[in-house]
Each structure stands twice: as structure tokens, then as C-alpha cells.
Tab-separated table of C-alpha atoms in Angstrom:
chain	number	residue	atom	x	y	z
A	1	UNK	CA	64.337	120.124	48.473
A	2	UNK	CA	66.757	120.696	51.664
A	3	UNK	CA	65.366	117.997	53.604
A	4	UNK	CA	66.198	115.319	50.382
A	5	UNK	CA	69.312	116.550	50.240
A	6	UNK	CA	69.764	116.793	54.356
A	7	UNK	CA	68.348	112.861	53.593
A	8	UNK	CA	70.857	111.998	50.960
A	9	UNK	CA	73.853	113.515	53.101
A	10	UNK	CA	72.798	111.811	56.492
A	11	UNK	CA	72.428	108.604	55.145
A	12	UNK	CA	75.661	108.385	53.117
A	13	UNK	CA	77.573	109.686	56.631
A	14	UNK	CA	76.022	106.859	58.855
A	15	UNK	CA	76.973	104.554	56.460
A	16	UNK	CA	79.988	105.845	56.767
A	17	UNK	CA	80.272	105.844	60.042
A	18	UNK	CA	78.955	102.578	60.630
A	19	UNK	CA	81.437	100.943	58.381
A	20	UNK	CA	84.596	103.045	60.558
A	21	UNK	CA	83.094	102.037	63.897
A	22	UNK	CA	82.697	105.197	64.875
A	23	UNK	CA	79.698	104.642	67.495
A	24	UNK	CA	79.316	108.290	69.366
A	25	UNK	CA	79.265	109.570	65.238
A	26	UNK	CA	76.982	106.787	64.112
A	27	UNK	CA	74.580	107.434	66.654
A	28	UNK	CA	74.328	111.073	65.985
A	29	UNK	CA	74.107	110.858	62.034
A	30	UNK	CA	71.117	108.009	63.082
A	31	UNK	CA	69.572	111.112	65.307
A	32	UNK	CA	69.769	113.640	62.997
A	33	UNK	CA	68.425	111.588	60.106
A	34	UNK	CA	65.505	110.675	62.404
A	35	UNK	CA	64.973	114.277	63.325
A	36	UNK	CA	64.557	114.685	59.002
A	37	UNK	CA	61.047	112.492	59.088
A	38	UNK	CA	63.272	109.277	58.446
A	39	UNK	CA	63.359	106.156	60.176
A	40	UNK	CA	66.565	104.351	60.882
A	41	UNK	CA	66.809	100.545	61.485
A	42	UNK	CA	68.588	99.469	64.226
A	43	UNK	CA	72.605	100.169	63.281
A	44	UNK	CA	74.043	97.393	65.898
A	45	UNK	CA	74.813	100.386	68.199
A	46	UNK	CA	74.670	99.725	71.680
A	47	UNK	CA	75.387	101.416	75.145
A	48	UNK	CA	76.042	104.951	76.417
A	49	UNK	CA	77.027	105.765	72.730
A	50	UNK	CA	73.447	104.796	71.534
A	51	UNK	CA	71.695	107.269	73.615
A	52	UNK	CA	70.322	110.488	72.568
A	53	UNK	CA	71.425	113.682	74.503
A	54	UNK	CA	68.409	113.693	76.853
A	55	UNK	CA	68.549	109.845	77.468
A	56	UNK	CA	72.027	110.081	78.413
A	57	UNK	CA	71.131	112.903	81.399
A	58	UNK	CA	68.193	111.045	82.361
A	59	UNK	CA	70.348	107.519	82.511
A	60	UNK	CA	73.017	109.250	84.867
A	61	UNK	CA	70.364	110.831	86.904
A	62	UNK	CA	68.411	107.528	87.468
A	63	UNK	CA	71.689	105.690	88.473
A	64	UNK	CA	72.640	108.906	90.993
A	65	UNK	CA	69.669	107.556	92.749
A	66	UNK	CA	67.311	110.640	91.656
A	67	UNK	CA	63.323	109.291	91.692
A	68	UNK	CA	61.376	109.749	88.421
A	69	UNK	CA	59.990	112.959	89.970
A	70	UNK	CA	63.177	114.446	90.928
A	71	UNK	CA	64.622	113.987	87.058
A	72	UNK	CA	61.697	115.376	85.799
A	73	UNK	CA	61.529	118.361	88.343
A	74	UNK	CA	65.630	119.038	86.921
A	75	UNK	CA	64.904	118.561	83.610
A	76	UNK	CA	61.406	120.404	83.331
A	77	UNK	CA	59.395	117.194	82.336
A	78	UNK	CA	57.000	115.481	83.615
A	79	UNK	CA	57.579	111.968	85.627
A	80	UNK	CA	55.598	109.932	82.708
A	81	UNK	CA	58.050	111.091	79.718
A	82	UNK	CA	61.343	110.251	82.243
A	83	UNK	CA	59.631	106.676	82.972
A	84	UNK	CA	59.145	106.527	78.825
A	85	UNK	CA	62.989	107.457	78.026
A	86	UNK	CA	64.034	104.913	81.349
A	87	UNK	CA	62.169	102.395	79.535
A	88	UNK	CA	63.610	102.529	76.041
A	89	UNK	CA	67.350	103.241	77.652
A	90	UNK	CA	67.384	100.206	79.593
A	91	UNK	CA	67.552	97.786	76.582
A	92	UNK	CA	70.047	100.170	74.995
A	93	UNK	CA	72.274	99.885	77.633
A	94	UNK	CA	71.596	96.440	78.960
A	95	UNK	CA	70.492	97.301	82.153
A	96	UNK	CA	67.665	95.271	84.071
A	97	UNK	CA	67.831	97.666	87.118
A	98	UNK	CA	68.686	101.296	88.221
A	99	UNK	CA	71.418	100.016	89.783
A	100	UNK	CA	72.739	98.387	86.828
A	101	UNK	CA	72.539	101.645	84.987
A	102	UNK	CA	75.915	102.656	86.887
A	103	UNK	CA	77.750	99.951	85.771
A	104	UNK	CA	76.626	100.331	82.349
A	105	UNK	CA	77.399	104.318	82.023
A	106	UNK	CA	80.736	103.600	83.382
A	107	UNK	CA	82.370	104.055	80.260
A	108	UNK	CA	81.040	107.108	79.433
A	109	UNK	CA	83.920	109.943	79.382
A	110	UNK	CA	83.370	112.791	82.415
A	111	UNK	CA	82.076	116.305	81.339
């Protein structure tokens, strides 16, 4: 019964959100409704606000220069799940290289 309900409320605030522009908001509600067991089409948002928390570290890792192996060693992964997120970031973000990635997560505010 919670999880309809947690269904119900998600959906009606990325709606929401979509319709405001509200990107970084957007692409949490999107996360959080996925984490529920639902699957979200793709809501037209793009870049460093379209990542999910552990894509974002892994992105500005990758374009510090840190190897597969080193990100994984930080994050306590293994070198095969940080090559899985690099691969669905790069499309998010519109990157075709590592290097690119710096370019692209230039917008993102500092910690």
C-alpha cells in the first residue's frame, strides 16, 4: 500500500517538475520513482543534472584522470561496474571521450 502511494506521489512531482524545468528536481523524483520498482521514460533530461549520485562521482573522477581501477579502488567497486556507469554517463552527458567529460561537468556547482 506505501509503495502505490510512494508511486502516486513520485509521479505527480516529476510531472511537476518536468513541466517547471526544474532538472536537478526532475532527475531525482525520476530516481526515486525508479528505486519504487517503476520505470521512467526518458524525461528530456540531459547533462550533469541527469546523473545519479554515484554517476556524478564516478564522471568527475574519470575526467580527474583517475583509471577505472583507481575509481573503483575509492569508491569500493569493482573496475567492471565503474566501466558500466562510464558507459551509460557518456550519452547522458554528451561526451565521446574522458577528456570531454571535463568540459561537460563544467557546469556542475563546486561542493
Amino acid at each position: 500500500m506505501a509503495t502505490t502511494e510512494a508511486h502516486t506521489q513520485l509521479a505527480d512531482a516529476l510531472d511537476t517538475f518536468e513541466r517547471l524545468g526544474a532538472r536537478p528536481w526532475t532527475a531525482r523524483a525520476g530516481n526515486e520513482l525508479r528505486a519504487t520498482g517503476l520505470s521512467v521514460g526518458a524525461s528530456g533530461v540531459t547533462g550533469p543534472a541527469s546523473l545519479t549520485p554515484q554517476q556524478g562521482e564516478i564522471a568527475l573522477l574519470a575526467a580527474a584522470g583517475l583509471t577505472n581501477k583507481q575509481i573503483a579502488e575509492r569508491l569500493f567497486l569493482s573496475p567492471r561496474t565503474v566501466a558500466a556507469h562510464l558507459r551509460r554517463l557518456f550519452p547522458k552527458l554528451g561526451a565521446a571521450s574522458r577528456a570531454a567529460l571535463r568540459d561537460a561537468l563544467a557546469d556542475l556547482p563546486p561542493d
